[in-house]
Every structure is written in C-alpha cells, then in structure tokens.
CSV table of C-alpha atoms and ligand atoms in Angstrom, one decimal:
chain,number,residue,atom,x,y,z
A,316,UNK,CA,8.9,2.1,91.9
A,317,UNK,CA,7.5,0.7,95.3
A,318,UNK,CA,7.1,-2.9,94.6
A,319,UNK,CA,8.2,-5.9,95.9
A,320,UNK,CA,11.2,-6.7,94.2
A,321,UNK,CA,12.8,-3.7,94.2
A,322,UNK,CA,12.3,-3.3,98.5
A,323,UNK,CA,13.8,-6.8,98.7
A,324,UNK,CA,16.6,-6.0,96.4
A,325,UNK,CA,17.8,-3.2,98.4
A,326,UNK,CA,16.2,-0.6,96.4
A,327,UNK,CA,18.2,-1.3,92.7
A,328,UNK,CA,16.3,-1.5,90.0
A,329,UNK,CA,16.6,-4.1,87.1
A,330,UNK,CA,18.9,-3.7,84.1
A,331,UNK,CA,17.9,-3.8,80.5
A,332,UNK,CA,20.6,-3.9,78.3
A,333,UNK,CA,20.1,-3.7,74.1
A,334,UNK,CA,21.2,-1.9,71.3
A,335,UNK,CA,19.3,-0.9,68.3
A,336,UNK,CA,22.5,-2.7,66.5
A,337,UNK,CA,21.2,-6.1,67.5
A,338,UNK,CA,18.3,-5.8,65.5
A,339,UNK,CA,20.0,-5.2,62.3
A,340,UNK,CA,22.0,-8.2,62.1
A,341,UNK,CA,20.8,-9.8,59.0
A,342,UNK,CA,21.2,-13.7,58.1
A,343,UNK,CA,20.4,-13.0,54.2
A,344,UNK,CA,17.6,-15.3,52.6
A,345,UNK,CA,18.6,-18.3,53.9
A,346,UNK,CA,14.6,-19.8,54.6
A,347,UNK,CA,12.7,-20.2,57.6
A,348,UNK,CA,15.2,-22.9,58.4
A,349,UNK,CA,17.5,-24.0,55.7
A,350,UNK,CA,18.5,-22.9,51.9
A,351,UNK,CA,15.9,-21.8,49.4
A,352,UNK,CA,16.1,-24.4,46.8
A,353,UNK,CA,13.5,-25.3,43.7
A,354,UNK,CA,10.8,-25.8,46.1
A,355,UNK,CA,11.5,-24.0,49.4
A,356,UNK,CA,10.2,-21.0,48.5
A,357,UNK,CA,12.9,-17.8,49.9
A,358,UNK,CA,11.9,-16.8,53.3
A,359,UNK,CA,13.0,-14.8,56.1
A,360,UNK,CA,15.0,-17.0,58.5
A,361,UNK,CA,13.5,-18.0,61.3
A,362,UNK,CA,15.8,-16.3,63.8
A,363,UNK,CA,14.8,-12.3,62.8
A,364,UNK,CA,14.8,-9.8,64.7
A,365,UNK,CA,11.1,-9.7,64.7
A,366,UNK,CA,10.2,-11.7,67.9
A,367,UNK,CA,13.0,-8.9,69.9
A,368,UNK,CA,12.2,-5.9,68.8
A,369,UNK,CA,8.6,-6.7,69.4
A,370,UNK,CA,9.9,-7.4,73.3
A,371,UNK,CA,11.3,-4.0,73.1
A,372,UNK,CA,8.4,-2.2,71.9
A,373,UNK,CA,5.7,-3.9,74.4
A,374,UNK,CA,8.2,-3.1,77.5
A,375,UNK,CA,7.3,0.7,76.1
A,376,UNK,CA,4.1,0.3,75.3
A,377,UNK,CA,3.5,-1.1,79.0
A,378,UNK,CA,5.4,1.1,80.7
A,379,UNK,CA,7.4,-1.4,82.6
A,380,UNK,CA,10.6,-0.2,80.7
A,381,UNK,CA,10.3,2.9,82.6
A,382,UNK,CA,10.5,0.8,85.5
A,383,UNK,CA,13.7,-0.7,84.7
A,384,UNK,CA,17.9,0.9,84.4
A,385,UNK,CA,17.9,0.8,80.3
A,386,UNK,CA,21.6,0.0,79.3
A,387,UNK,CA,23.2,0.8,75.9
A,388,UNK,CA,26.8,-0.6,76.3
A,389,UNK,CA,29.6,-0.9,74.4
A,390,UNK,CA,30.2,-3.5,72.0
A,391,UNK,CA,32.7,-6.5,73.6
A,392,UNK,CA,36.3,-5.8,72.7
A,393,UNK,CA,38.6,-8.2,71.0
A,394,UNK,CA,40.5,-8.9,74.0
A,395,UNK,CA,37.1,-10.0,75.9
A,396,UNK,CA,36.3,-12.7,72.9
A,397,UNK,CA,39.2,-14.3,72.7
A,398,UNK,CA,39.0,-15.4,76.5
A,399,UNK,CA,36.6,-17.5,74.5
A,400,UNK,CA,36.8,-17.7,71.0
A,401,UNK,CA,39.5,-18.8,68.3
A,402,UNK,CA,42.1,-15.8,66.6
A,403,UNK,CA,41.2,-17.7,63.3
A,404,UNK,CA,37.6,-17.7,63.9
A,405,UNK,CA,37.5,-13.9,64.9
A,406,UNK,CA,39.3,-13.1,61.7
A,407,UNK,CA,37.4,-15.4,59.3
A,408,UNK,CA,33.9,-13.4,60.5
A,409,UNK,CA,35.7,-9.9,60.3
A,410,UNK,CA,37.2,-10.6,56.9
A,411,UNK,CA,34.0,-12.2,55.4
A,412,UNK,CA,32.1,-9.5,57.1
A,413,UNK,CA,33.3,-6.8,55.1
A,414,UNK,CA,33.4,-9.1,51.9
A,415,UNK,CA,29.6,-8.9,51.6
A,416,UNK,CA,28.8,-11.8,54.3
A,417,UNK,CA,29.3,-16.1,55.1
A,418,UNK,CA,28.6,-18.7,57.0
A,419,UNK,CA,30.2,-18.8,60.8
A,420,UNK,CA,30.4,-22.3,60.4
A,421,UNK,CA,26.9,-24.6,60.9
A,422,UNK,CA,24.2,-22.7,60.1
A,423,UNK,CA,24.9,-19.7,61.6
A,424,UNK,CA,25.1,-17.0,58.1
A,425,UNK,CA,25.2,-13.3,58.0
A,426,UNK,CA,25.2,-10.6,55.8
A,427,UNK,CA,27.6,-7.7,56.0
A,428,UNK,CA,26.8,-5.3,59.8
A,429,UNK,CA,26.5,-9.1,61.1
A,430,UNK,CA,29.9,-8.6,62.6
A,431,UNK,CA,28.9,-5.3,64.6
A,432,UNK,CA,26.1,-6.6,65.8
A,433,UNK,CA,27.7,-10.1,67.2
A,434,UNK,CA,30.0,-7.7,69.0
A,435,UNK,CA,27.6,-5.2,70.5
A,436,UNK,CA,25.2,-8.5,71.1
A,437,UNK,CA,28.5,-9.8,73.3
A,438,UNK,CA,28.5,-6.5,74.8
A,439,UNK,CA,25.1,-6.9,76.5
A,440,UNK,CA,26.0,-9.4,78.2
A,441,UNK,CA,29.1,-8.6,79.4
A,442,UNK,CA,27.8,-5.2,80.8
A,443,UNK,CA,25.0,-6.9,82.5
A,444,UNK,CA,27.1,-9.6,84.0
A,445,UNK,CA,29.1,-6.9,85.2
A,446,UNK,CA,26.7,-4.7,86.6
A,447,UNK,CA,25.3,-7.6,88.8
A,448,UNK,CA,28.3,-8.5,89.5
A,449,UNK,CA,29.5,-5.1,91.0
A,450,UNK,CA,26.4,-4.6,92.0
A,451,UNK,CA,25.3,-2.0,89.9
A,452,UNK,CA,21.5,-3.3,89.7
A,453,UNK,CA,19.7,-5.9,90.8
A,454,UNK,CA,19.2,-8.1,88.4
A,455,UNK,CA,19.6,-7.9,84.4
A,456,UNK,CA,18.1,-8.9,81.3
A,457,UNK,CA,20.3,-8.4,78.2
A,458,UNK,CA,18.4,-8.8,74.6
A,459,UNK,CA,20.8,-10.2,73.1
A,460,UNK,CA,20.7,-10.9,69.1
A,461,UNK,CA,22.3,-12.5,67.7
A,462,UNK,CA,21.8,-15.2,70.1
A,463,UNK,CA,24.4,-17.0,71.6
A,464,UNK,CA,24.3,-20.6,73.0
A,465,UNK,CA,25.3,-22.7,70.2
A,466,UNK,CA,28.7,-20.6,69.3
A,467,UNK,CA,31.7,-22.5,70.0
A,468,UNK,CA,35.2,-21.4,70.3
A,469,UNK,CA,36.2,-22.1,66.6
A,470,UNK,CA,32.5,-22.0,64.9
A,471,UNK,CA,29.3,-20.1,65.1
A,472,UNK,CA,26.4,-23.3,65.0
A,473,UNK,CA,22.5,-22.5,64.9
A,474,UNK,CA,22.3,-18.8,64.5
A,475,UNK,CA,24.8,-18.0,67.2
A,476,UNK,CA,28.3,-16.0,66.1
A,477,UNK,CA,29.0,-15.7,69.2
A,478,UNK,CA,29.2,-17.0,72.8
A,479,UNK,CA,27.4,-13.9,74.6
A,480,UNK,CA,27.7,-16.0,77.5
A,481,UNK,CA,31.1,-17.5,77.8
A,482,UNK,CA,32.5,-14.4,76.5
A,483,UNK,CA,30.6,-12.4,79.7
A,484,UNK,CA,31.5,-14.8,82.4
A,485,UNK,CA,34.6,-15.7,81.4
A,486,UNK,CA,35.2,-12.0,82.0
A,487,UNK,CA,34.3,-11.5,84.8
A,488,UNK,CA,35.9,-14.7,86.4
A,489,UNK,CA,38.7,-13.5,85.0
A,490,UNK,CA,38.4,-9.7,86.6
A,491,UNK,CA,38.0,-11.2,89.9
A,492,UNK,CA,34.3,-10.2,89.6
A,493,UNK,CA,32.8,-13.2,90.3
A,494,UNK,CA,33.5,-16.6,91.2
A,495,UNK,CA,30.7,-19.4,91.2
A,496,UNK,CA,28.6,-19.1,88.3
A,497,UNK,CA,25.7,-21.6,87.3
A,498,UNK,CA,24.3,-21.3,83.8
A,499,UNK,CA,20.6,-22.9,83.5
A,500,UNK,CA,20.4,-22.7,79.9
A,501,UNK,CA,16.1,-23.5,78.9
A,502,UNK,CA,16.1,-22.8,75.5
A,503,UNK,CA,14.9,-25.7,74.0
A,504,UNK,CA,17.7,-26.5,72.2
A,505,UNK,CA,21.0,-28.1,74.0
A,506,UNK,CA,22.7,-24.8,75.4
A,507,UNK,CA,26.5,-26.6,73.6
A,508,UNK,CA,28.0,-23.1,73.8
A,509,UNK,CA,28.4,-23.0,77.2
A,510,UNK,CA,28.7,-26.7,78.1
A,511,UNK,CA,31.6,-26.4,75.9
A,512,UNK,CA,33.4,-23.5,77.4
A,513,UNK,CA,33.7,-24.8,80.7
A,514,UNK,CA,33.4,-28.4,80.3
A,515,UNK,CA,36.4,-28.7,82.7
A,516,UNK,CA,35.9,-26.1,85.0
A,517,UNK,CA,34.8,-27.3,88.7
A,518,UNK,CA,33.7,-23.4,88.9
A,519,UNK,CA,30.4,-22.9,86.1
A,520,UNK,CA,27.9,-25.7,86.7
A,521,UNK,CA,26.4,-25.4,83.3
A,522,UNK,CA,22.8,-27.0,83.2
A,523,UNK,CA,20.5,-27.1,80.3
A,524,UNK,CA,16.5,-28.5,79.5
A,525,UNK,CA,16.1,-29.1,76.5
A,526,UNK,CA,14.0,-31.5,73.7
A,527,UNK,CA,16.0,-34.1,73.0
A,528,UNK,CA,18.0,-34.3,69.9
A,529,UNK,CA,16.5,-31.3,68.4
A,530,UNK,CA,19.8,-29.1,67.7
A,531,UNK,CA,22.6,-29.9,68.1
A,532,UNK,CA,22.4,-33.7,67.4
A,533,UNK,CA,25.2,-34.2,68.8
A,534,UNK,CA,25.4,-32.8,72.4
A,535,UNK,CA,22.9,-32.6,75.0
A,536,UNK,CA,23.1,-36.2,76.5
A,537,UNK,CA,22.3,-37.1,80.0
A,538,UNK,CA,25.8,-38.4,80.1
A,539,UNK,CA,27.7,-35.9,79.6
A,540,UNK,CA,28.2,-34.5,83.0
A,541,UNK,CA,31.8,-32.9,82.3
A,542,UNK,CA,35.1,-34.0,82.4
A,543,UNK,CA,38.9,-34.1,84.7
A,544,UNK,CA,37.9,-31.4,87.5
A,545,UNK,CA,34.6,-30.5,85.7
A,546,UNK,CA,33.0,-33.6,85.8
A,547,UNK,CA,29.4,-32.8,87.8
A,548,UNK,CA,29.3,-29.5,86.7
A,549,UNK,CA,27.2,-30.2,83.6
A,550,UNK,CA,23.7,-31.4,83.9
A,551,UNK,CA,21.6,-32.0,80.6
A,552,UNK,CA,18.1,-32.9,80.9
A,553,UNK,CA,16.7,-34.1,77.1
A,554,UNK,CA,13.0,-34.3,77.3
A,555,UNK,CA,11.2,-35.8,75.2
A,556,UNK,CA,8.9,-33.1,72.9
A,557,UNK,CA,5.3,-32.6,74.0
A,558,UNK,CA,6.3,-31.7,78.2
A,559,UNK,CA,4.4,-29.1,79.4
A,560,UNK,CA,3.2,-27.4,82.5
A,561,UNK,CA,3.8,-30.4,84.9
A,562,UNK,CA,7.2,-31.3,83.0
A,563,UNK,CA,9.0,-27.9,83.7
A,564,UNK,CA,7.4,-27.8,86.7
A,565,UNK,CA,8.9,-31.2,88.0
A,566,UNK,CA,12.1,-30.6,86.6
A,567,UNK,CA,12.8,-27.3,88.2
A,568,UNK,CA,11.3,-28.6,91.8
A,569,UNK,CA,13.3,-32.3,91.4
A,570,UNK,CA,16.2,-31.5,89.6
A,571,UNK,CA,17.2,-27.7,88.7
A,572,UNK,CA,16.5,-25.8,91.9
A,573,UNK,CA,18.1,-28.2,93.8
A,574,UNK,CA,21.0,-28.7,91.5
A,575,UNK,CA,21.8,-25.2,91.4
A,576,UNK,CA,21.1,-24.5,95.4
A,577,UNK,CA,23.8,-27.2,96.2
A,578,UNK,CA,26.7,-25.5,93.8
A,579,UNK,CA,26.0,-22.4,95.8
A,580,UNK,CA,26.9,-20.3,93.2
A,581,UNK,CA,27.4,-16.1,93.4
A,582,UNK,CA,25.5,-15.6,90.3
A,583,UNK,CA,23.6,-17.1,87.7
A,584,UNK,CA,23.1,-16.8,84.9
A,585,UNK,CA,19.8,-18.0,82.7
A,586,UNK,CA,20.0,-18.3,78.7
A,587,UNK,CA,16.4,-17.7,78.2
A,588,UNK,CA,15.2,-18.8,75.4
A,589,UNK,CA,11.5,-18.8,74.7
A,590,UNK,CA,11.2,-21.7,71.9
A,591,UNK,CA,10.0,-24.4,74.8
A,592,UNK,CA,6.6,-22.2,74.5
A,593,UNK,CA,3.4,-23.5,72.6
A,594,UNK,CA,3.4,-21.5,69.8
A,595,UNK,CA,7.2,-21.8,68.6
A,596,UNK,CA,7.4,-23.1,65.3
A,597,UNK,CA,11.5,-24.7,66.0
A,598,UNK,CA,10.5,-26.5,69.2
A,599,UNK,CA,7.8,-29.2,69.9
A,600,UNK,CA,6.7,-28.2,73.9
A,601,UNK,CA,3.9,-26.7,75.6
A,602,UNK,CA,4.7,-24.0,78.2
A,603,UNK,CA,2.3,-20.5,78.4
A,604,UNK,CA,3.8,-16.7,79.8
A,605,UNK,CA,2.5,-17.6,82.8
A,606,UNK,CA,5.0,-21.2,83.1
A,607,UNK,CA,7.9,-18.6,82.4
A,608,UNK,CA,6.8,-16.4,84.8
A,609,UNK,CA,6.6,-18.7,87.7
A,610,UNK,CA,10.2,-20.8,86.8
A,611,UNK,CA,11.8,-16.7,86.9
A,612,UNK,CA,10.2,-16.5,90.4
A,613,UNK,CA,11.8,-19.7,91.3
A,614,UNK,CA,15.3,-18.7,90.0
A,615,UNK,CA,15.1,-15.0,91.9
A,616,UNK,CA,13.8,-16.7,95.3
A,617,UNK,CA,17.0,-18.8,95.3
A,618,UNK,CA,19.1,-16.6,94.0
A,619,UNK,CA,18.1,-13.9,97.3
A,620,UNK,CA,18.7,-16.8,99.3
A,621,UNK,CA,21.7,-17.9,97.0
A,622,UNK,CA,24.0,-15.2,96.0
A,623,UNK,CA,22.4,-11.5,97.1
A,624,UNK,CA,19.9,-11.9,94.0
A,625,UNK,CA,22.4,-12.0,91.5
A,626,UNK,CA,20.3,-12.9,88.5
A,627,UNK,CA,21.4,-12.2,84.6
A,628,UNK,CA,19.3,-13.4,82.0
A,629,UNK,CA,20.4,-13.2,78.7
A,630,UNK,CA,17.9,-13.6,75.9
A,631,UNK,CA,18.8,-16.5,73.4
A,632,UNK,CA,16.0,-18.2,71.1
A,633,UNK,CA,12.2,-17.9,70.6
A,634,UNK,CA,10.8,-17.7,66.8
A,635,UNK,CA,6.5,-16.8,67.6
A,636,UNK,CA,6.9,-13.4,66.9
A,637,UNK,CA,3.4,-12.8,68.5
A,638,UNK,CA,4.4,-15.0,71.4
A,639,UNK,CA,7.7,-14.0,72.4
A,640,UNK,CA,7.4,-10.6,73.6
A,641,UNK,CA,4.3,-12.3,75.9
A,642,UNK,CA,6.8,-14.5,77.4
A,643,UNK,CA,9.5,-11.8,77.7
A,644,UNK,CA,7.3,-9.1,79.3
A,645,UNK,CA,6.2,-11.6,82.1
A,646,UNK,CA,9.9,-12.3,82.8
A,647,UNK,CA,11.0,-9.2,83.1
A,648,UNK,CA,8.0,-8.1,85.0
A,649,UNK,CA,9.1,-11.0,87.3
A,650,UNK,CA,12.7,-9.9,87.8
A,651,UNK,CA,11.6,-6.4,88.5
A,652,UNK,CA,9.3,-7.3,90.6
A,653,UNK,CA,6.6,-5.1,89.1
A,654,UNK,CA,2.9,-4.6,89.1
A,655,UNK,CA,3.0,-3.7,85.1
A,656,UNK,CA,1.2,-6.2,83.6
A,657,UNK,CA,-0.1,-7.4,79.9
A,658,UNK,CA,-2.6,-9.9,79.9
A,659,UNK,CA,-2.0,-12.7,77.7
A,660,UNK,CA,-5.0,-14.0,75.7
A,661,UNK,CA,-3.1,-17.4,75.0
A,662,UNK,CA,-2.1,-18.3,78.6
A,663,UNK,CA,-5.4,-20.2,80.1
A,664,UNK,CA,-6.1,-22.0,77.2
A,665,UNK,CA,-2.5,-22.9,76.6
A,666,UNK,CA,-2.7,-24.0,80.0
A,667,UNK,CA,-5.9,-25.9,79.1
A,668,UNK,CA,-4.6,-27.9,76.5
A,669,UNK,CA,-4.5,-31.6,77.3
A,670,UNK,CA,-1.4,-33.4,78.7
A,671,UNK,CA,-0.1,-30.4,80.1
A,672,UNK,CA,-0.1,-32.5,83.6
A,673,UNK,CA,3.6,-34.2,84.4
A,674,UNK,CA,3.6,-37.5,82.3
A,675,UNK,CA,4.2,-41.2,83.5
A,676,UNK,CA,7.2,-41.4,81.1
A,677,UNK,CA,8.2,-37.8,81.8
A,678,UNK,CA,8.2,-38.3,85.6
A,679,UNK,CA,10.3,-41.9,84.8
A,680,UNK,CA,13.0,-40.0,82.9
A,681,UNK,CA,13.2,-37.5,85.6
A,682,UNK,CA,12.7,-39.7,88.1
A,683,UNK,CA,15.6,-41.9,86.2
A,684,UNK,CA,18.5,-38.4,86.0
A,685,UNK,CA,17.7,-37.7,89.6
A,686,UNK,CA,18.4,-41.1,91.1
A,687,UNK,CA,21.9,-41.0,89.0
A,688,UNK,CA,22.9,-37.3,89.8
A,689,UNK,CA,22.2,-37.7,93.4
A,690,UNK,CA,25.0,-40.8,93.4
A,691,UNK,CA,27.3,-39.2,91.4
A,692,UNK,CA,26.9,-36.0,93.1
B,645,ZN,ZN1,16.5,-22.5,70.6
C-alpha cells in the first residue's frame, strides 16, 4: 500500500467498480460485426464479454486488485436514466427485454438479462463518479459492459444501450456533486454519446480522438465544436488510421492536455476504450500497454494539479481479447499508482513497428485543429 500514488492522493486508494452482471449481457449471434447471412458464417459478436472479464481475472491474478477499493454497486435507477435517456426508449428495451430480446436501435442487440446488465453497467459508473466526487477514493475505474459511448437519448448505436456516462455525470451535476466536468473520450470510435448529451452545455467539455469516420459515420467532425452556450466545449480530433506512438503522443501534449487544463474542470472523466491498440480487430491504429500507460500518467498529473486528482475512467470498447486486459492492467496500475506489474510480451515490438514516429500529414492535421481551436478558443 505504500506507493506513490496512493501518498500523493492523500492515502485513498483507487476504486474498481464491476459486477458479475456485466458480463452476462449477451448480444445473441449477431457476427463478429454484422448479421450472419449465407456466407458469414455465425459468430460471437465482437463486443463479448471476453476482453473484460479477462481484465478482471489478470487484476487477481496480479495481485493489484488487492491493492485497489473493489466496488459492487447498485444498478442505476430509473429516475437516474432518464436525466438522460427517452421514457419511450427505456420502455421499448424493458418490454423487448422480457420478450426474449431486440435491437436498441443501430446495432446495439441483446438477448433477454441485456436489460439488467445495461442498468447495473450504468450503475458503475454512477457510483464511481460519485465516490470521486465525494471523495470517497481517489480515483476510479468502472468496467463497464455494456459499453456506453455511442447510446443516445432515444437509441442504443454500436453496442452501447446505454449512456454509462451521461447518465453518471448528469447525476452528479445534478446532486450538486460536481460541477466542471471534461470527458476525453479515446476509444477509437467518435465518443457521440456524450457529445450529444451536452452539446449545449458550457459546463462538460466533451473531447474525443478518434479514427476518422470509423463509427459513427456521421459524427466526429472537427467542426463540430458545440452549439448556443456550448459551442467550444466539444473538441473532436478524427485521425487518420495507422497513428501510433508519436500521433497520441502529439495530440495529448498539443491539443488534449492543454485543452482540458484551460476548462479547469473538477473532474474528469476518461471513456477508455482500448480499440486504438495494435491488435484490435474494429480499429486500424497502433498504440502498445505501455502508450496507455503513459497518456493515464498524463491525465492523473493534471488532474492533481487540476481538480484534487479527480479521475474516473470508465471502460468503453477494446475487442483483442489477449490484448485488452494488457492495456487495462497498465492503466489501472497507473491510477493506483502501483508497483504491481505484468510484463507485456507485445509492447517493444509494438513499439518497434515502423511509422510509429509522429507523421508529416499527422503533425499537419494536428498542427491544422490547433491553430483553429486556439482562435476560437
Ligand atoms: Zn470503440
């Protein structure tokens, strides 16, 4: 219990919030990623619960999750989603719930327990938001599955039923918990849940990395930067696929760290997907455990200087089942500011690989958002 982290934290410990529940949320055999048809042979879908519970196990295995305040909350209530979400679209996944299963909306199926799960995967997050918050620990990580960051407030979209994020901030805004919040959102698909929930509001600067036009289509531009008081307090970077090492890197010291340092938020809050990794079979970049290690120190640094160490991070995509726990254990190892290590046979040769160093037309694009935000700003 004496390391670093935990003396500059004032002696709390980090939160791990999850629920066995989480894990049995079942999409049905829908494919890897889209209906099994006369030649897509039926698969499991790509979002199982595989890649988490595999996170789980190597936090035991380690020894770090003896380190860390383990969390088994209560599901979020009714009255905490619709903060967020649509009476009609709470309804429609209840009723086809116990009908034997549907389709939240854009590719976001499930099979009957879906509903149970959704709500005690909403219930991580809200606890851990509100244990920061209040103080309670240091910092959180809440395994959230299903994920989150694509639900919108009248559809699930891309595996997500529901917005585990919303949902938990708009709580706690709304309990006088917290005020400020920034969402860095580097899944790498466009984080659309939460750019939609507070599109307007001056209060959440939502920011998201992401490859460009991956999923959704149809957000995740540059441009859109909010709107009526909220306009600045949305920040999409679209890379192009193949950024690596340097990329991240450039973008966090250029763009992110600085965005978020200037909003002076109280808390944020990171959706922390692990799909921009080398090995994910849904994303097309490059980074290693070692790249999500380092961009985790970055966020807790600032966030001591920031907001007390207020740090949540909420666990979104990431479908290399043998890659994700990796990533997750180095995180969390991060935030807790532990010795407990695994060593990760992929990480130097990831790092090896060959235009991992910041490209021309990466830096140009960055180079490109940063000369525009800084006028608007
Ligand atoms: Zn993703």
């Amino acid at each position: 219990m004496s390391t670093t982290g935990l003396i500059n934290t004032g002696l709390k410990t980090t939160g791990f919030y999850w629920h066995e529940r989480c894990f049995w949320h079942d999409q049905g055999a829908i494919g890897v990623f889209s209906s099994p048809g006369e030649f897509l042979q039926p698969q499991a879908a790509s979002e199982s619960p595989e890649s988490k519970r595999r996170l789980k196990n190597i936090l035991e295995v380690s020894g770090l999750i003896d380190e860390l305040e383990v969390v088994k909350p209560p599901a979020a209530t009714q009255e905490d989603l619709l903060r967020f979400h649509t009476p009609r679209y709470l309804k429609m996944l209840a009723k086809d719930d116990a009908r034997g299963g549907g389709n939240g909306g854009d590719c976001a199926p499930f099979m009957p327990g879906s509903w149970a799960a959704a709500q005690q995967s909403a219930g991580l997050a809200v606890a851990a938001v509100e244990d920061v918050a209040l103080g309670k620990v240091a910092n959180a990580y809440a395994l959230c599955r299903p994920p989150g960051h694509h639900a919108e407030a009248d559809q699930g979209r891309g595996f997500c039923l529901l917005g585990n994020i919303p949902v938990a901030v708009m709580r706690a805004r709304a309990l006088g918990q917290v005020k400020r919040v920034a969402i860095l959102d580097w899944d790498v698909h466009h984080g659309n849940s939460q750019q939609s929930a507070f599109y307007a509001d001056p209060e959440v600067l939502t920011v998201s990395i992401h490859q460009s036009g991956n999923y959704p289509l149809d957000t995740g531009r540059f441009e859109e930067q909010g709107e009526g008081a909220g306009k600045g307090a949305n920040l999409n970077l679209p890379m192009p696929p193949g950024c690596g090492l340097g990329a991240y890197q450039y973008a966090m010291e250029t763009l992110i760290l600085p965005a978020l340092d200037a909003f002076a938020p109280d808390m944020i809050v990171v959706a922390c997907g692990y799909d921009a990794c080398a090995k994910d079979p849904l994303g097309k970049m490059l980074l290693n455990s070692g790249a999500f290690a380092e961009m985790t120190a970055q966020l807790k640094a600032l966030a001591e200087r920031r907001c007390s160490g207020k740090l949540v991070f909420v666990h979104e995509g990431g479908y290399s089942e043998g890659y994700v726990p990796l990533c997750g254990h180095s995180v969390i190892q991060t935030l807790a500011g532990s010795e407990i290590a695994v060593p990760d046979p992929q990480n130097d040769e990831i790092a090896a690989w060959d235009y991992q160093a910041l490209q021309p037309h990466q830096q140009a694009l960055m180079d490109g958002w940063r000369q525009q935000w800084e006028q608007n700003a």
